[in-house]
Structure formats: structure tokens, C-alpha cells
mmCIF file of C-alpha atoms in Angstrom:
data_model
loop_
_atom_site.group_PDB
_atom_site.id
_atom_site.type_symbol
_atom_site.label_atom_id
_atom_site.label_comp_id
_atom_site.label_asym_id
_atom_site.label_seq_id
_atom_site.Cartn_x
_atom_site.Cartn_y
_atom_site.Cartn_z
ATOM 1 C CA MET A 1 1.414 13.168 40.374
ATOM 2 C CA LEU A 2 1.264 9.450 39.589
ATOM 3 C CA ALA A 3 -1.965 9.032 41.534
ATOM 4 C CA GLN A 4 -3.507 12.004 39.729
ATOM 5 C CA PHE A 5 -2.391 10.572 36.396
ATOM 6 C CA TRP A 6 -4.085 7.223 37.071
ATOM 7 C CA VAL A 7 -7.310 8.939 38.128
ATOM 8 C CA VAL A 8 -7.418 10.945 34.894
ATOM 9 C CA PHE A 9 -6.401 7.928 32.808
ATOM 10 C CA ARG A 10 -9.116 5.661 34.241
ATOM 11 C CA LYS A 11 -11.746 8.372 33.921
ATOM 12 C CA GLU A 12 -10.922 9.181 30.279
ATOM 13 C CA LEU A 13 -10.577 5.517 29.331
ATOM 14 C CA ARG A 14 -13.943 4.690 30.884
ATOM 15 C CA ASP A 15 -15.581 7.576 29.025
ATOM 16 C CA ALA A 16 -13.933 6.549 25.751
ATOM 17 C CA LEU A 17 -15.060 2.930 26.070
ATOM 18 C CA ARG A 18 -18.617 4.096 26.720
ATOM 19 C CA ASP A 19 -18.576 6.371 23.672
ATOM 20 C CA ARG A 20 -20.005 4.444 20.732
ATOM 21 C CA ARG A 21 -18.657 6.903 18.184
ATOM 22 C CA ALA A 22 -15.145 6.484 19.545
ATOM 23 C CA MET A 23 -15.469 2.715 19.358
ATOM 24 C CA LEU A 24 -16.848 2.862 15.823
ATOM 25 C CA SER A 25 -13.991 5.075 14.679
ATOM 26 C CA MET A 26 -11.582 2.609 16.254
ATOM 27 C CA LEU A 27 -13.163 -0.460 14.625
ATOM 28 C CA ILE A 28 -14.586 0.548 11.244
ATOM 29 C CA PHE A 29 -11.343 1.637 9.610
ATOM 30 C CA PRO A 30 -9.175 -1.318 10.740
ATOM 31 C CA LEU A 31 -11.880 -3.731 9.591
ATOM 32 C CA VAL A 32 -12.748 -2.060 6.294
ATOM 33 C CA GLY A 33 -9.117 -1.425 5.311
ATOM 34 C CA PRO A 34 -7.918 -5.073 5.342
ATOM 35 C CA LEU A 35 -11.187 -6.249 3.792
ATOM 36 C CA LEU A 36 -10.800 -3.772 0.945
ATOM 37 C CA THR A 37 -7.162 -4.798 0.527
ATOM 38 C CA ALA A 38 -8.124 -8.475 0.376
ATOM 39 C CA LEU A 39 -10.782 -7.789 -2.253
ATOM 40 C CA ILE A 40 -8.340 -5.800 -4.384
ATOM 41 C CA LEU A 41 -5.662 -8.480 -4.083
ATOM 42 C CA THR A 42 -8.147 -11.228 -4.937
ATOM 43 C CA GLN A 43 -9.213 -9.327 -8.032
ATOM 44 C CA ALA A 44 -5.574 -8.767 -8.992
ATOM 45 C CA VAL A 45 -4.830 -12.479 -8.612
ATOM 46 C CA GLU A 46 -7.865 -13.431 -10.680
ATOM 47 C CA GLN A 47 -6.830 -10.975 -13.390
ATOM 48 C CA SER A 48 -3.305 -12.397 -13.408
ATOM 49 C CA ILE A 49 -4.687 -15.906 -13.789
ATOM 50 C CA THR A 50 -7.124 -14.769 -16.477
ATOM 51 C CA ARG A 51 -4.229 -13.332 -18.467
ATOM 52 C CA ASP A 52 -2.891 -16.872 -18.840
ATOM 53 C CA ASN A 53 -5.727 -17.476 -21.335
ATOM 54 C CA ILE A 54 -5.496 -14.580 -23.770
ATOM 55 C CA ARG A 55 -7.963 -14.057 -26.605
ATOM 56 C CA LEU A 56 -6.243 -12.338 -29.513
ATOM 57 C CA PRO A 57 -8.309 -11.066 -32.450
ATOM 58 C CA VAL A 58 -6.249 -11.473 -35.627
ATOM 59 C CA ARG A 59 -6.952 -10.030 -39.060
ATOM 60 C CA GLY A 60 -5.293 -11.863 -41.943
ATOM 61 C CA ALA A 61 -4.696 -15.091 -40.019
ATOM 62 C CA GLN A 62 -4.863 -17.049 -43.273
ATOM 63 C CA HIS A 63 -1.613 -15.396 -44.402
ATOM 64 C CA ALA A 64 0.438 -16.707 -41.454
ATOM 65 C CA PRO A 65 -0.742 -20.136 -40.252
ATOM 66 C CA ALA A 66 2.639 -20.825 -38.633
ATOM 67 C CA ILE A 67 2.336 -17.733 -36.436
ATOM 68 C CA VAL A 68 -1.237 -18.627 -35.513
ATOM 69 C CA ALA A 69 -0.084 -22.109 -34.528
ATOM 70 C CA GLN A 70 2.741 -20.623 -32.429
ATOM 71 C CA LEU A 71 0.295 -18.354 -30.609
ATOM 72 C CA GLU A 72 -2.184 -21.139 -29.906
ATOM 73 C CA ALA A 73 0.623 -23.419 -28.721
ATOM 74 C CA ASN A 74 1.292 -20.798 -26.022
ATOM 75 C CA ASP A 75 -2.341 -20.716 -24.786
ATOM 76 C CA ILE A 76 -3.255 -17.643 -26.828
ATOM 77 C CA THR A 77 -6.648 -18.182 -28.456
ATOM 78 C CA VAL A 78 -6.847 -16.652 -31.930
ATOM 79 C CA VAL A 79 -10.233 -15.259 -32.975
ATOM 80 C CA ALA A 80 -11.440 -13.212 -35.919
ATOM 81 C CA ALA A 81 -10.840 -9.470 -35.795
ATOM 82 C CA PRO A 82 -13.602 -6.891 -36.399
ATOM 83 C CA GLU A 83 -13.806 -4.758 -39.496
ATOM 84 C CA ARG A 84 -12.704 -1.596 -37.660
ATOM 85 C CA PRO A 85 -9.970 -2.826 -35.300
ATOM 86 C CA ILE A 86 -8.562 0.595 -34.356
ATOM 87 C CA THR A 87 -11.983 1.849 -33.284
ATOM 88 C CA ALA A 88 -12.657 -1.354 -31.351
ATOM 89 C CA VAL A 89 -9.429 -1.002 -29.354
ATOM 90 C CA ARG A 90 -9.828 2.738 -28.817
ATOM 91 C CA GLU A 91 -13.384 2.312 -27.528
ATOM 92 C CA GLN A 92 -12.197 -0.551 -25.263
ATOM 93 C CA GLN A 93 -14.340 -3.129 -27.001
ATOM 94 C CA LEU A 94 -11.166 -5.197 -27.423
ATOM 95 C CA ASP A 95 -7.890 -5.180 -25.508
ATOM 96 C CA MET A 96 -5.686 -5.717 -28.568
ATOM 97 C CA VAL A 97 -5.767 -6.756 -32.228
ATOM 98 C CA LEU A 98 -3.013 -8.288 -34.372
ATOM 99 C CA LEU A 99 -2.956 -7.201 -38.021
ATOM 100 C CA ILE A 100 -1.120 -9.405 -40.536
ATOM 101 C CA ASP A 101 -0.217 -7.534 -43.709
ATOM 102 C CA GLU A 102 -1.707 -8.726 -47.001
ATOM 103 C CA ASP A 103 1.811 -8.945 -48.478
ATOM 104 C CA PHE A 104 2.998 -11.046 -45.550
ATOM 105 C CA VAL A 105 3.553 -14.236 -47.571
ATOM 106 C CA ARG A 106 5.548 -12.458 -50.303
ATOM 107 C CA ASP A 107 7.754 -10.552 -47.852
ATOM 108 C CA TYR A 108 8.157 -13.629 -45.638
ATOM 109 C CA ARG A 109 9.424 -15.758 -48.497
ATOM 110 C CA ALA A 110 11.680 -12.978 -49.756
ATOM 111 C CA SER A 111 13.129 -12.462 -46.244
ATOM 112 C CA ASN A 112 12.196 -8.787 -46.425
ATOM 113 C CA GLY A 113 10.687 -8.554 -42.957
ATOM 114 C CA ALA A 114 7.009 -9.453 -43.084
ATOM 115 C CA ARG A 115 4.917 -6.832 -41.326
ATOM 116 C CA LEU A 116 2.864 -7.505 -38.199
ATOM 117 C CA THR A 117 0.989 -4.724 -36.393
ATOM 118 C CA LEU A 118 -0.199 -5.121 -32.800
ATOM 119 C CA LEU A 119 -2.867 -2.589 -31.833
ATOM 120 C CA TYR A 120 -3.374 -1.846 -28.126
ATOM 121 C CA ASP A 121 -4.122 1.005 -25.733
ATOM 122 C CA ALA A 122 -1.077 1.787 -23.574
ATOM 123 C CA SER A 123 -3.198 3.900 -21.207
ATOM 124 C CA ARG A 124 -4.897 0.724 -19.918
ATOM 125 C CA ASN A 125 -2.717 -1.121 -17.424
ATOM 126 C CA ALA A 126 -4.706 -4.333 -17.835
ATOM 127 C CA THR A 127 -3.500 -4.704 -21.436
ATOM 128 C CA LEU A 128 0.226 -4.254 -20.819
ATOM 129 C CA ALA A 129 0.926 -7.761 -19.490
ATOM 130 C CA PRO A 130 -0.971 -9.580 -22.305
ATOM 131 C CA VAL A 131 0.725 -7.389 -24.912
ATOM 132 C CA LYS A 132 4.129 -8.194 -23.442
ATOM 133 C CA ARG A 133 3.357 -11.900 -23.527
ATOM 134 C CA ILE A 134 2.195 -11.762 -27.154
ATOM 135 C CA GLU A 135 5.348 -9.875 -28.104
ATOM 136 C CA GLN A 136 7.454 -12.540 -26.390
ATOM 137 C CA VAL A 137 5.748 -15.301 -28.390
ATOM 138 C CA LEU A 138 6.227 -13.389 -31.639
ATOM 139 C CA GLN A 139 9.872 -12.697 -30.799
ATOM 140 C CA GLN A 140 10.337 -16.390 -30.056
ATOM 141 C CA HIS A 141 8.917 -17.277 -33.479
ATOM 142 C CA ASN A 142 11.102 -14.583 -35.030
ATOM 143 C CA ALA A 143 14.241 -16.064 -33.444
ATOM 144 C CA GLN A 144 13.355 -19.610 -34.479
ATOM 145 C CA VAL A 145 12.757 -18.697 -38.123
ATOM 146 C CA GLY A 146 15.897 -16.572 -38.193
ATOM 147 C CA ALA A 147 17.977 -19.460 -36.861
ATOM 148 C CA LEU A 148 16.536 -21.850 -39.462
ATOM 149 C CA ARG A 149 17.364 -19.426 -42.250
ATOM 150 C CA LEU A 150 20.944 -19.101 -41.067
ATOM 151 C CA LEU A 151 21.276 -22.876 -40.934
ATOM 152 C CA ALA A 152 19.891 -23.128 -44.461
ATOM 153 C CA HIS A 153 22.737 -20.902 -45.602
ATOM 154 C CA GLY A 154 25.312 -22.904 -43.667
ATOM 155 C CA VAL A 155 25.777 -20.253 -40.974
ATOM 156 C CA ASN A 156 25.899 -21.022 -37.260
ATOM 157 C CA PRO A 157 22.877 -19.292 -35.628
ATOM 158 C CA GLY A 158 25.019 -18.597 -32.560
ATOM 159 C CA ILE A 159 26.810 -15.869 -34.533
ATOM 160 C CA SER A 160 23.734 -13.664 -34.185
ATOM 161 C CA ARG A 161 23.656 -14.233 -30.411
ATOM 162 C CA PRO A 162 27.034 -13.188 -28.980
ATOM 163 C CA LEU A 163 25.589 -13.100 -25.450
ATOM 164 C CA ALA A 164 23.799 -15.904 -23.616
ATOM 165 C CA ILE A 165 21.722 -14.122 -20.989
ATOM 166 C CA THR A 166 20.124 -16.130 -18.185
ATOM 167 C CA ARG A 167 17.629 -14.548 -15.803
ATOM 168 C CA VAL A 168 17.594 -15.993 -12.289
ATOM 169 C CA ASP A 169 14.968 -14.773 -9.812
ATOM 170 C CA VAL A 170 16.492 -15.023 -6.334
ATOM 171 C CA SER A 171 13.514 -13.475 -4.554
ATOM 172 C CA THR A 172 11.582 -15.509 -2.014
ATOM 173 C CA PRO A 173 7.812 -16.075 -2.214
ATOM 174 C CA ARG A 174 7.461 -13.705 0.748
ATOM 175 C CA ALA A 175 9.474 -10.966 -0.995
ATOM 176 C CA ARG A 176 7.382 -11.367 -4.142
ATOM 177 C CA GLY A 177 4.276 -11.244 -1.998
ATOM 178 C CA SER A 178 5.329 -7.838 -0.661
ATOM 179 C CA LEU A 179 4.487 -6.430 -4.099
ATOM 180 C CA PHE A 180 0.851 -7.194 -3.275
ATOM 181 C CA LEU A 181 1.158 -5.607 0.179
ATOM 182 C CA ASN A 182 2.397 -2.166 -0.838
ATOM 183 C CA GLY A 183 -0.825 -0.557 0.342
ATOM 184 C CA VAL A 184 -1.043 -2.513 3.583
ATOM 185 C CA ALA A 185 1.718 -0.523 5.276
ATOM 186 C CA MET A 186 -0.171 2.690 4.549
ATOM 187 C CA PHE A 187 -3.332 1.258 6.137
ATOM 188 C CA VAL A 188 -1.350 0.332 9.243
ATOM 189 C CA LEU A 189 0.172 3.815 9.434
ATOM 190 C CA MET A 190 -3.222 5.448 8.987
ATOM 191 C CA ALA A 191 -4.644 3.258 11.757
ATOM 192 C CA ALA A 192 -2.223 4.950 14.165
ATOM 193 C CA PHE A 193 -3.790 8.292 13.246
ATOM 194 C CA VAL A 194 -7.423 7.174 12.997
ATOM 195 C CA GLY A 195 -7.625 5.204 16.245
ATOM 196 C CA GLY A 196 -7.086 8.084 18.655
ATOM 197 C CA MET A 197 -8.394 10.943 16.529
ATOM 198 C CA TYR A 198 -11.945 10.999 17.880
ATOM 199 C CA THR A 199 -10.856 10.666 21.506
ATOM 200 C CA ALA A 200 -8.163 13.337 21.097
ATOM 201 C CA THR A 201 -10.852 15.659 19.781
ATOM 202 C CA ASP A 202 -13.338 14.806 22.511
ATOM 203 C CA VAL A 203 -10.980 15.229 25.502
ATOM 204 C CA THR A 204 -9.892 18.696 24.349
ATOM 205 C CA ALA A 205 -12.238 20.670 22.109
ATOM 206 C CA GLY A 206 -15.190 18.429 22.965
ATOM 207 C CA GLU A 207 -14.864 19.031 26.713
ATOM 208 C CA ARG A 208 -14.357 22.743 26.148
ATOM 209 C CA GLU A 209 -17.517 22.911 24.030
ATOM 210 C CA ARG A 210 -19.527 21.006 26.669
ATOM 211 C CA GLY A 211 -18.158 23.231 29.420
ATOM 212 C CA SER A 212 -16.569 20.353 31.331
ATOM 213 C CA LEU A 213 -12.950 21.344 30.706
ATOM 214 C CA GLU A 214 -12.986 24.455 32.908
ATOM 215 C CA PRO A 215 -14.143 22.650 36.108
ATOM 216 C CA LEU A 216 -11.525 19.979 35.472
ATOM 217 C CA LEU A 217 -8.730 22.506 35.124
ATOM 218 C CA VAL A 218 -9.606 24.395 38.311
ATOM 219 C CA THR A 219 -9.066 21.237 40.394
ATOM 220 C CA PRO A 220 -5.710 20.724 42.156
ATOM 221 C CA THR A 221 -4.718 18.208 39.466
ATOM 222 C CA LEU A 222 -1.359 18.984 37.913
ATOM 223 C CA ARG A 223 -1.589 20.027 34.267
ATOM 224 C CA THR A 224 1.113 17.526 33.340
ATOM 225 C CA ALA A 225 -0.767 14.657 34.989
ATOM 226 C CA LEU A 226 -3.983 15.774 33.303
ATOM 227 C CA VAL A 227 -2.438 15.899 29.831
ATOM 228 C CA LEU A 228 -0.543 12.632 30.338
ATOM 229 C CA GLY A 229 -3.760 10.857 31.311
ATOM 230 C CA LYS A 230 -5.606 12.141 28.255
ATOM 231 C CA TRP A 231 -2.629 11.408 26.013
ATOM 232 C CA LEU A 232 -2.107 7.802 27.088
ATOM 233 C CA VAL A 233 -5.803 7.027 26.644
ATOM 234 C CA THR A 234 -5.550 8.114 23.012
ATOM 235 C CA VAL A 235 -2.340 6.070 22.709
ATOM 236 C CA VAL A 236 -4.129 2.951 23.970
ATOM 237 C CA LEU A 237 -6.951 3.426 21.470
ATOM 238 C CA ALA A 238 -4.562 4.128 18.588
ATOM 239 C CA LEU A 239 -2.470 1.063 19.400
ATOM 240 C CA ALA A 240 -5.627 -1.039 19.745
ATOM 241 C CA THR A 241 -6.718 0.149 16.308
ATOM 242 C CA VAL A 242 -3.384 -0.954 14.849
ATOM 243 C CA GLY A 243 -3.768 -4.329 16.563
ATOM 244 C CA VAL A 244 -7.309 -4.828 15.261
ATOM 245 C CA SER A 245 -6.131 -3.836 11.786
ATOM 246 C CA LEU A 246 -3.343 -6.427 11.873
ATOM 247 C CA ALA A 247 -5.669 -9.128 13.201
ATOM 248 C CA ALA A 248 -8.164 -8.396 10.439
ATOM 249 C CA LEU A 249 -5.338 -8.412 7.915
ATOM 250 C CA MET A 250 -4.095 -11.830 9.066
ATOM 251 C CA PHE A 251 -7.630 -13.204 8.809
ATOM 252 C CA THR A 252 -8.531 -11.754 5.398
ATOM 253 C CA MET A 253 -5.194 -12.633 3.777
ATOM 254 C CA ARG A 254 -5.965 -16.318 4.324
ATOM 255 C CA TRP A 255 -8.694 -16.027 1.692
ATOM 256 C CA VAL A 256 -6.504 -14.442 -0.995
ATOM 257 C CA PRO A 257 -5.323 -17.213 -3.396
ATOM 258 C CA THR A 258 -1.851 -15.762 -3.918
ATOM 259 C CA GLU A 259 -0.257 -19.216 -3.740
ATOM 260 C CA ARG A 260 -1.558 -19.737 -7.274
ATOM 261 C CA LEU A 261 0.983 -17.118 -8.339
ATOM 262 C CA GLY A 262 3.818 -18.583 -6.280
ATOM 263 C CA VAL A 263 3.852 -15.751 -3.728
ATOM 264 C CA SER A 264 3.091 -15.488 -0.014
ATOM 265 C CA VAL A 265 1.288 -12.655 1.775
ATOM 266 C CA GLN A 266 0.854 -14.297 5.178
ATOM 267 C CA LEU A 267 2.055 -12.504 8.305
ATOM 268 C CA SER A 268 3.404 -14.627 11.135
ATOM 269 C CA PHE A 269 2.941 -13.914 14.832
ATOM 270 C CA THR A 270 6.548 -12.663 14.963
ATOM 271 C CA ASP A 271 5.802 -10.246 12.123
ATOM 272 C CA VAL A 272 2.798 -8.875 14.005
ATOM 273 C CA VAL A 273 4.874 -8.380 17.167
ATOM 274 C CA ASN A 274 7.564 -6.573 15.168
ATOM 275 C CA ILE A 275 4.966 -4.336 13.533
ATOM 276 C CA MET A 276 3.458 -3.462 16.916
ATOM 277 C CA LEU A 277 6.922 -2.580 18.248
ATOM 278 C CA ILE A 278 7.515 -0.363 15.218
ATOM 279 C CA MET A 279 4.108 1.300 15.520
ATOM 280 C CA LEU A 280 4.130 1.965 19.284
ATOM 281 C CA PRO A 281 6.451 5.012 19.060
ATOM 282 C CA LEU A 282 4.468 6.343 16.105
ATOM 283 C CA CYS A 283 1.221 5.965 18.060
ATOM 284 C CA LEU A 284 2.810 7.998 20.859
ATOM 285 C CA LEU A 285 3.805 10.702 18.384
ATOM 286 C CA SER A 286 0.585 10.797 16.351
ATOM 287 C CA THR A 287 -1.680 11.063 19.406
ATOM 288 C CA ALA A 288 0.540 13.687 21.036
ATOM 289 C CA LEU A 289 0.354 15.743 17.851
ATOM 290 C CA GLN A 290 -3.418 15.298 17.667
ATOM 291 C CA LEU A 291 -3.895 16.480 21.250
ATOM 292 C CA PHE A 292 -1.663 19.481 20.631
ATOM 293 C CA VAL A 293 -3.512 20.514 17.472
ATOM 294 C CA ALA A 294 -6.987 19.865 18.914
ATOM 295 C CA THR A 295 -6.170 22.066 21.912
ATOM 296 C CA PHE A 296 -6.203 25.129 19.643
ATOM 297 C CA ALA A 297 -9.721 24.353 18.371
ATOM 298 C CA HIS A 298 -12.717 26.032 19.985
ATOM 299 C CA THR A 299 -15.334 23.511 18.855
ATOM 300 C CA PHE A 300 -15.512 19.799 18.223
ATOM 301 C CA LYS A 301 -16.072 20.256 14.479
ATOM 302 C CA GLU A 302 -13.170 22.669 14.223
ATOM 303 C CA ALA A 303 -10.875 20.134 15.878
ATOM 304 C CA GLN A 304 -12.111 17.418 13.530
ATOM 305 C CA THR A 305 -11.246 19.623 10.578
ATOM 306 C CA TYR A 306 -7.724 20.208 11.872
ATOM 307 C CA LEU A 307 -7.113 16.546 12.650
ATOM 308 C CA SER A 308 -8.516 15.415 9.313
ATOM 309 C CA LEU A 309 -5.689 17.305 7.651
ATOM 310 C CA LEU A 310 -3.207 15.253 9.693
ATOM 311 C CA MET A 311 -4.481 12.145 7.916
ATOM 312 C CA PHE A 312 -2.431 13.205 4.906
ATOM 313 C CA VAL A 313 0.771 12.728 6.922
ATOM 314 C CA PRO A 314 0.935 8.905 6.574
ATOM 315 C CA MET A 315 -0.106 9.148 2.921
ATOM 316 C CA VAL A 316 2.855 11.285 1.862
ATOM 317 C CA PRO A 317 5.627 8.710 2.487
ATOM 318 C CA ALA A 318 3.471 5.943 1.007
ATOM 319 C CA VAL A 319 3.094 7.867 -2.245
ATOM 320 C CA ALA A 320 6.755 8.900 -2.202
ATOM 321 C CA LEU A 321 7.951 5.322 -1.727
ATOM 322 C CA SER A 322 5.692 4.092 -4.525
ATOM 323 C CA LEU A 323 7.410 6.544 -6.875
ATOM 324 C CA THR A 324 10.958 6.251 -5.514
ATOM 325 C CA PRO A 325 11.571 3.124 -3.408
ATOM 326 C CA LEU A 326 14.004 3.672 -0.542
ATOM 327 C CA LYS A 327 16.253 1.218 1.205
ATOM 328 C CA LEU A 328 16.353 1.420 4.987
ATOM 329 C CA ALA A 329 19.297 3.577 6.014
ATOM 330 C CA ALA A 330 20.524 5.640 8.943
ATOM 331 C CA TRP A 331 19.295 8.874 7.338
ATOM 332 C CA ASN A 332 15.655 7.857 6.748
ATOM 333 C CA ALA A 333 15.033 5.634 9.792
ATOM 334 C CA PRO A 334 14.781 8.558 12.269
ATOM 335 C CA VAL A 335 12.361 10.514 10.051
ATOM 336 C CA PRO A 336 8.915 10.119 11.673
ATOM 337 C CA VAL A 337 6.381 8.186 9.584
ATOM 338 C CA LEU A 338 8.880 7.692 6.739
ATOM 339 C CA GLY A 339 11.129 5.570 8.938
ATOM 340 C CA GLN A 340 8.187 3.473 10.119
ATOM 341 C CA GLN A 341 7.024 3.066 6.521
ATOM 342 C CA VAL A 342 10.417 1.735 5.407
ATOM 343 C CA LEU A 343 10.600 -0.551 8.447
ATOM 344 C CA LEU A 344 7.122 -1.909 7.741
ATOM 345 C CA ASN A 345 8.124 -2.610 4.148
ATOM 346 C CA SER A 346 11.062 -4.632 5.469
ATOM 347 C CA VAL A 347 8.716 -6.683 7.647
ATOM 348 C CA MET A 348 6.367 -7.251 4.704
ATOM 349 C CA ARG A 349 9.297 -8.578 2.678
ATOM 350 C CA GLY A 350 10.213 -10.999 5.453
ATOM 351 C CA GLU A 351 13.606 -9.368 6.018
ATOM 352 C CA ALA A 352 15.434 -9.324 9.341
ATOM 353 C CA LEU A 353 14.977 -5.998 11.087
ATOM 354 C CA PRO A 354 18.086 -3.927 11.875
ATOM 355 C CA TRP A 355 17.292 -3.305 15.527
ATOM 356 C CA PRO A 356 19.721 -0.377 15.953
ATOM 357 C CA LEU A 357 17.766 1.507 13.276
ATOM 358 C CA VAL A 358 14.482 0.434 14.868
ATOM 359 C CA ALA A 359 15.724 1.833 18.185
ATOM 360 C CA LEU A 360 16.837 5.050 16.475
ATOM 361 C CA ALA A 361 13.430 5.528 14.848
ATOM 362 C CA ALA A 362 11.697 4.817 18.163
ATOM 363 C CA ALA A 363 13.915 7.207 20.122
ATOM 364 C CA VAL A 364 13.233 10.108 17.758
ATOM 365 C CA SER A 365 9.469 9.537 17.720
ATOM 366 C CA ILE A 366 9.246 9.124 21.499
ATOM 367 C CA GLY A 367 11.385 12.206 22.070
ATOM 368 C CA LEU A 368 9.181 14.314 19.801
ATOM 369 C CA ALA A 369 6.044 12.900 21.440
ATOM 370 C CA LEU A 370 7.262 13.862 24.921
ATOM 371 C CA ALA A 371 8.220 17.347 23.747
ATOM 372 C CA ILE A 372 4.825 17.903 22.122
ATOM 373 C CA THR A 373 3.032 16.593 25.217
ATOM 374 C CA GLN A 374 5.000 18.992 27.385
ATOM 375 C CA ALA A 375 3.989 21.818 25.056
ATOM 376 C CA THR A 376 0.344 20.744 25.346
ATOM 377 C CA ALA A 377 0.603 20.793 29.144
ATOM 378 C CA ALA A 378 1.943 24.335 28.893
ATOM 379 C CA LEU A 379 -1.045 25.314 26.750
ATOM 380 C CA PHE A 380 -3.417 23.999 29.419
ATOM 381 C CA LYS A 381 -1.993 26.584 31.814
ATOM 382 C CA ARG A 382 -3.102 29.450 29.592
ATOM 383 C CA GLU A 383 -6.395 31.191 30.300
ATOM 384 C CA LYS A 384 -7.205 31.363 26.599
ATOM 385 C CA VAL A 385 -7.157 27.584 26.405
ATOM 386 C CA ILE A 386 -9.155 27.102 29.597
ATOM 387 C CA PHE A 387 -11.990 29.441 28.647
ATOM 388 C CA GLY A 388 -11.723 29.025 24.862
ATOM 389 C CA ARG A 389 -11.376 32.745 24.197
#
């Protein structure tokens, strides 16, 4: 059986390496994915840096020169507001506008709470950070004036602040950098499904459509050896796709200026090895599932349609974790795809991997992969599969 397996493996691997479409499917996605991620991260970094210099249109600036000075002292450039500020913000001509009430001076002197109105569009994510910063500056001015008024009346300003709250960020630059790498784990997971998809389709439905599957099945080759050879070829291509994706990621991340934000998104060689160890069992499972599903297809296009639906599998946990973050635990580690997603997030954060949970996740995925492969071998013994009827 071992000799038969190696014959099938070498034959299918040679055919796959000669197939340009298989090579393109293995290379395009892992190269485009990291490049797209790097471009998005670079744009996000540039936007974060741009927010440090905020332009704030203000109407009625002459009524509150102290507030204008406070804003400009915090690198917020004050400019004149248009005549129709609400329309300008709603039509996205401006990000925000600060309106200072005409009675500001009277109410300010009378300590009646002078009115300020900050117009912005909450449906635009790009405006939320600048708005928060402007509010912080205004609250700072509010606290300073309030403290001076209490002192003027002989009252200790500390009475109005019974709590002294100090915020201490204990996260590491690598952990903060993981916020920029939330989508990277999904690309790595998808690479495990993309890399072997074309080959899995070609060695099953493709051979049946070309009429080359029937002569192969009537040879003395054991069905198990035949399926194992086809399966491990798709595993090699899927794992190679993951490796190319990680190599491209390491290269492109060097050009993202995240150090300007005090974060790190670099992956070390140890991180890459850990990711490959995490992804190997998933590559075994994903390719086994692809072979099993493609076996039911009668044509190449039909198999492609079926396998395209499997691409949603790695997307589901990525979306779920973006909505409800999960901590690695014994209950989610053995769940295929989800467990690998949580483990990858741990690697991205630079955390030490809990190897017992890694082994548990690997054991479940490998066990399912072997069971599915055995089921595929059983399908190859059926006349309906051989003749495609």
C-alpha cells in the first residue's frame, strides 16, 4: 500500500506543479491578501497620524477666546465655520463644527452653563476619534474653570473630585499591534482553504469529466492508497499557500509605519513556526473536506461551486470573534477553525501558547480529517462515483 501511495502522490504532485491554474490559485491569494492588509494598515496609520492635527470650524469664536486658545494649544486648528454648518456636516463637506452660543459671554460670567454645540456625523467612523479628542479638551477647560471658581469662593476644588482615577496601560506594543492584525488571522485561515481547492477539484471531478478517473480506478491500486495520495498532495499545496502567505505578510509588514503609533506588528521566525504548527492540522481537515465534497460533483464547475461555499467556513469565526472576543479555553480550542482562530490571535498578541490546548485542537482536526478521508475512500468504491452516474 505504501508503494502505491507514493506512486499516486508523485503523479498527482507532478501534475499539480505543471498546472498553471493550480499554481496561480496557490500564489495569487497569499500574495494579494498580505499586500491588501499592508495597504489598509498603512492608510489606518496615516489617518491616525492625521488626526493629531485636527481642523475645527468654529462659529462664534469671538465669544470665547479662552476656549479657542485652549483648542489651539492642543494642536486643534480653529477655522471659520460655514453659514450652514448642519448641511455641511450632513453632506460630509466637514467632519465637525463647533457652535458657540451668542449668549455665551453672559451665561459664562453668570456661571449659568454657557452653551457649546458640537455637530458631527456619528455614522462616520473617521470622525469619532477627533470628536472624542475635542470633547476631552473642552472637558479639560471645563474642569480648570470650575476649579478656579471654587477657589475664588474659598472652596477646595478637590471636594468636587472624590475619586482620583489613574489609567495605566499594561499592554505591550505587540499586544497593541494585534489590534491592527485582526484580519490577518482570517487571511491565514482562508489560505488553508484556497491553496488546495483547485487541486482537490481537479483530482476528483476534473478527472471524472476528462474520463481519466475510471481507468485509474480499475487498476489494482487500493482505494485507500489512491485517496491518500490525492489528499496529501492537496495538503502540501494548502500548507505551501499558508507558508507563502506568512512570508508575504512578514515582508509587507516591514513597510507599515506602525512604530509611529507605538505598536508592533512584526512576526518573528518563532511566531511563523507556531502558526504553521497550528495550521497543519487545519490544512489536513480542510483538504479532506474539499476532496469529500468534490467527489459528489459530476463536473469541474459543479465542484468549484460546492467548494466555493466552503470558503465561508473560515469567515464565520472571524466575524464572530470580531463581535464577541473569546479567550482561549478548553471548550473552544477543539472546535475546528474556531480553535485555530483563537490560537492565531494568541500568536498575534505575542502570548505564550498553551501547548496542551494546541495538541487538543490538532488531535480533533486530524481525527476528523482521517475519518473524512476514510469516507472518501469508501465513496471511490461505489460505481456511481466511478462512472459519474
